Amino acid sequence: MSALPRKQAAQLKTLVGIKRQKAEQEMWLLQQDVRRIEQEIVQIGENLKALDQTGDDFDGSSLARRHGAVERMIAELGARKAALAARMQDLEAAREALKRVMHSQDRIGDL
């Protein structure tokens, strides 16, 4: 492979640097989204556990079940788990994209 002129090599380094920055930002945003969804799943689970505990507030639990609150929470929990799985796939794709950009940056450094 022939060596690139300095100007082209510098431009290429700049472009790859910008791509790396974009890939890092995208990955950070996806990580934040994954954390948010995980927290929502925990919160829904805690709410379900609170409804499941029988005791003094049996009437409240009974009313919640009768009016579908439990079913809605279970459906929401399933939806959040599906969203988490999709975001995890997006995060894995972003990791791979970042790896490719970093590899390109290393290769350009060899020029």
PDB file of C-alpha atoms in Angstrom:
ATOM      1  CA  MET A   1       0.000   0.000   0.000  1.00  0.00           C
ATOM      2  CA  SER A   2       1.410   3.366  -0.962  1.00  0.00           C
ATOM      3  CA  ALA A   3       1.669   6.078   1.642  1.00  0.00           C
ATOM      4  CA  LEU A   4      -0.904   8.850   1.595  1.00  0.00           C
ATOM      5  CA  PRO A   5       0.142  12.465   1.228  1.00  0.00           C
ATOM      6  CA  ARG A   6       0.324  14.261   4.579  1.00  0.00           C
ATOM      7  CA  LYS A   7      -2.729  16.421   3.943  1.00  0.00           C
ATOM      8  CA  GLN A   8      -4.910  13.436   3.058  1.00  0.00           C
ATOM      9  CA  ALA A   9      -3.634  11.474   6.045  1.00  0.00           C
ATOM     10  CA  ALA A  10      -4.428  14.397   8.362  1.00  0.00           C
ATOM     11  CA  GLN A  11      -7.921  14.733   6.892  1.00  0.00           C
ATOM     12  CA  LEU A  12      -8.483  11.017   7.250  1.00  0.00           C
ATOM     13  CA  LYS A  13      -7.360  11.121  10.891  1.00  0.00           C
ATOM     14  CA  THR A  14      -9.770  13.991  11.536  1.00  0.00           C
ATOM     15  CA  LEU A  15     -12.686  12.167   9.911  1.00  0.00           C
ATOM     16  CA  VAL A  16     -12.029   8.968  11.815  1.00  0.00           C
ATOM     17  CA  GLY A  17     -11.666  10.959  15.036  1.00  0.00           C
ATOM     18  CA  ILE A  18     -15.076  12.505  14.447  1.00  0.00           C
ATOM     19  CA  LYS A  19     -16.567   9.075  13.740  1.00  0.00           C
ATOM     20  CA  ARG A  20     -15.051   7.754  16.957  1.00  0.00           C
ATOM     21  CA  GLN A  21     -16.478  10.633  18.963  1.00  0.00           C
ATOM     22  CA  LYS A  22     -19.916  10.041  17.439  1.00  0.00           C
ATOM     23  CA  ALA A  23     -19.713   6.299  18.175  1.00  0.00           C
ATOM     24  CA  GLU A  24     -18.681   6.974  21.782  1.00  0.00           C
ATOM     25  CA  GLN A  25     -21.551   9.422  22.262  1.00  0.00           C
ATOM     26  CA  GLU A  26     -24.064   6.985  20.799  1.00  0.00           C
ATOM     27  CA  MET A  27     -22.802   4.215  23.049  1.00  0.00           C
ATOM     28  CA  TRP A  28     -23.004   6.477  26.116  1.00  0.00           C
ATOM     29  CA  LEU A  29     -26.608   7.418  25.285  1.00  0.00           C
ATOM     30  CA  LEU A  30     -27.549   3.768  24.862  1.00  0.00           C
ATOM     31  CA  GLN A  31     -25.908   2.886  28.187  1.00  0.00           C
ATOM     32  CA  GLN A  32     -27.929   5.616  29.893  1.00  0.00           C
ATOM     33  CA  ASP A  33     -31.121   4.321  28.281  1.00  0.00           C
ATOM     34  CA  VAL A  34     -30.355   0.763  29.410  1.00  0.00           C
ATOM     35  CA  ARG A  35     -29.791   1.954  32.991  1.00  0.00           C
ATOM     36  CA  ARG A  36     -33.056   3.913  32.938  1.00  0.00           C
ATOM     37  CA  ILE A  37     -35.040   0.908  31.692  1.00  0.00           C
ATOM     38  CA  GLU A  38     -33.396  -1.351  34.279  1.00  0.00           C
ATOM     39  CA  GLN A  39     -34.419   1.076  37.022  1.00  0.00           C
ATOM     40  CA  GLU A  40     -37.990   1.136  35.699  1.00  0.00           C
ATOM     41  CA  ILE A  41     -38.092  -2.669  35.760  1.00  0.00           C
ATOM     42  CA  VAL A  42     -36.894  -2.697  39.374  1.00  0.00           C
ATOM     43  CA  GLN A  43     -39.495  -0.085  40.334  1.00  0.00           C
ATOM     44  CA  ILE A  44     -42.340  -2.027  38.707  1.00  0.00           C
ATOM     45  CA  GLY A  45     -41.151  -5.199  40.431  1.00  0.00           C
ATOM     46  CA  GLU A  46     -41.134  -3.431  43.792  1.00  0.00           C
ATOM     47  CA  ASN A  47     -44.643  -2.108  43.170  1.00  0.00           C
ATOM     48  CA  LEU A  48     -45.844  -5.614  42.345  1.00  0.00           C
ATOM     49  CA  LYS A  49     -44.238  -7.000  45.500  1.00  0.00           C
ATOM     50  CA  ALA A  50     -45.932  -4.295  47.551  1.00  0.00           C
ATOM     51  CA  LEU A  51     -49.313  -5.288  46.107  1.00  0.00           C
ATOM     52  CA  ASP A  52     -48.575  -8.951  46.703  1.00  0.00           C
ATOM     53  CA  GLN A  53     -47.992  -8.526  50.411  1.00  0.00           C
ATOM     54  CA  THR A  54     -51.255  -9.319  52.130  1.00  0.00           C
ATOM     55  CA  GLY A  55     -52.027  -7.957  55.536  1.00  0.00           C
ATOM     56  CA  ASP A  56     -53.769  -4.879  56.808  1.00  0.00           C
ATOM     57  CA  ASP A  57     -54.340  -3.516  53.327  1.00  0.00           C
ATOM     58  CA  PHE A  58     -56.124  -6.522  51.851  1.00  0.00           C
ATOM     59  CA  ASP A  59     -58.964  -4.317  50.585  1.00  0.00           C
ATOM     60  CA  GLY A  60     -56.517  -2.143  48.660  1.00  0.00           C
ATOM     61  CA  SER A  61     -54.856  -5.172  47.088  1.00  0.00           C
ATOM     62  CA  SER A  62     -58.214  -6.672  46.213  1.00  0.00           C
ATOM     63  CA  LEU A  63     -59.377  -3.454  44.571  1.00  0.00           C
ATOM     64  CA  ALA A  64     -56.115  -3.151  42.635  1.00  0.00           C
ATOM     65  CA  ARG A  65     -56.542  -6.677  41.282  1.00  0.00           C
ATOM     66  CA  ARG A  66     -60.213  -6.164  40.527  1.00  0.00           C
ATOM     67  CA  HIS A  67     -59.575  -3.001  38.524  1.00  0.00           C
ATOM     68  CA  GLY A  68     -56.695  -4.469  36.546  1.00  0.00           C
ATOM     69  CA  ALA A  69     -53.776  -2.614  38.118  1.00  0.00           C
ATOM     70  CA  VAL A  70     -51.791  -5.816  38.557  1.00  0.00           C
ATOM     71  CA  GLU A  71     -52.376  -6.919  34.967  1.00  0.00           C
ATOM     72  CA  ARG A  72     -51.315  -3.497  33.689  1.00  0.00           C
ATOM     73  CA  MET A  73     -48.169  -3.623  35.794  1.00  0.00           C
ATOM     74  CA  ILE A  74     -47.328  -7.110  34.540  1.00  0.00           C
ATOM     75  CA  ALA A  75     -47.912  -5.983  30.953  1.00  0.00           C
ATOM     76  CA  GLU A  76     -45.733  -2.925  31.558  1.00  0.00           C
ATOM     77  CA  LEU A  77     -43.033  -5.137  33.059  1.00  0.00           C
ATOM     78  CA  GLY A  78     -43.085  -7.327  29.942  1.00  0.00           C
ATOM     79  CA  ALA A  79     -42.916  -4.284  27.688  1.00  0.00           C
ATOM     80  CA  ARG A  80     -39.963  -2.879  29.632  1.00  0.00           C
ATOM     81  CA  LYS A  81     -38.122  -6.201  29.446  1.00  0.00           C
ATOM     82  CA  ALA A  82     -38.670  -6.279  25.673  1.00  0.00           C
ATOM     83  CA  ALA A  83     -37.424  -2.690  25.401  1.00  0.00           C
ATOM     84  CA  LEU A  84     -34.379  -3.618  27.480  1.00  0.00           C
ATOM     85  CA  ALA A  85     -33.585  -6.563  25.207  1.00  0.00           C
ATOM     86  CA  ALA A  86     -33.842  -4.321  22.138  1.00  0.00           C
ATOM     87  CA  ARG A  87     -31.631  -1.670  23.715  1.00  0.00           C
ATOM     88  CA  MET A  88     -29.064  -4.290  24.708  1.00  0.00           C
ATOM     89  CA  GLN A  89     -28.886  -5.379  21.061  1.00  0.00           C
ATOM     90  CA  ASP A  90     -28.456  -1.738  20.013  1.00  0.00           C
ATOM     91  CA  LEU A  91     -25.733  -1.344  22.632  1.00  0.00           C
ATOM     92  CA  GLU A  92     -23.888  -4.402  21.333  1.00  0.00           C
ATOM     93  CA  ALA A  93     -24.084  -3.020  17.779  1.00  0.00           C
ATOM     94  CA  ALA A  94     -22.736   0.325  19.039  1.00  0.00           C
ATOM     95  CA  ARG A  95     -19.838  -1.480  20.758  1.00  0.00           C
ATOM     96  CA  GLU A  96     -18.978  -3.244  17.522  1.00  0.00           C
ATOM     97  CA  ALA A  97     -19.139   0.038  15.597  1.00  0.00           C
ATOM     98  CA  LEU A  98     -16.823   1.656  18.139  1.00  0.00           C
ATOM     99  CA  LYS A  99     -14.396  -1.272  17.850  1.00  0.00           C
ATOM    100  CA  ARG A 100     -14.319  -0.857  14.066  1.00  0.00           C
ATOM    101  CA  VAL A 101     -13.671   2.873  14.346  1.00  0.00           C
ATOM    102  CA  MET A 102     -10.916   2.331  16.905  1.00  0.00           C
ATOM    103  CA  HIS A 103      -9.334  -0.275  14.641  1.00  0.00           C
ATOM    104  CA  SER A 104      -9.481   2.187  11.746  1.00  0.00           C
ATOM    105  CA  GLN A 105      -7.900   4.835  13.938  1.00  0.00           C
ATOM    106  CA  ASP A 106      -5.075   2.451  14.829  1.00  0.00           C
ATOM    107  CA  ARG A 107      -4.539   1.611  11.171  1.00  0.00           C
ATOM    108  CA  ILE A 108      -4.393   5.278  10.229  1.00  0.00           C
ATOM    109  CA  GLY A 109      -1.850   5.848  12.977  1.00  0.00           C
ATOM    110  CA  ASP A 110       0.402   3.381  11.156  1.00  0.00           C
ATOM    111  CA  LEU A 111       0.417   5.521   7.998  1.00  0.00           C
TER     112      LEU A 111
END
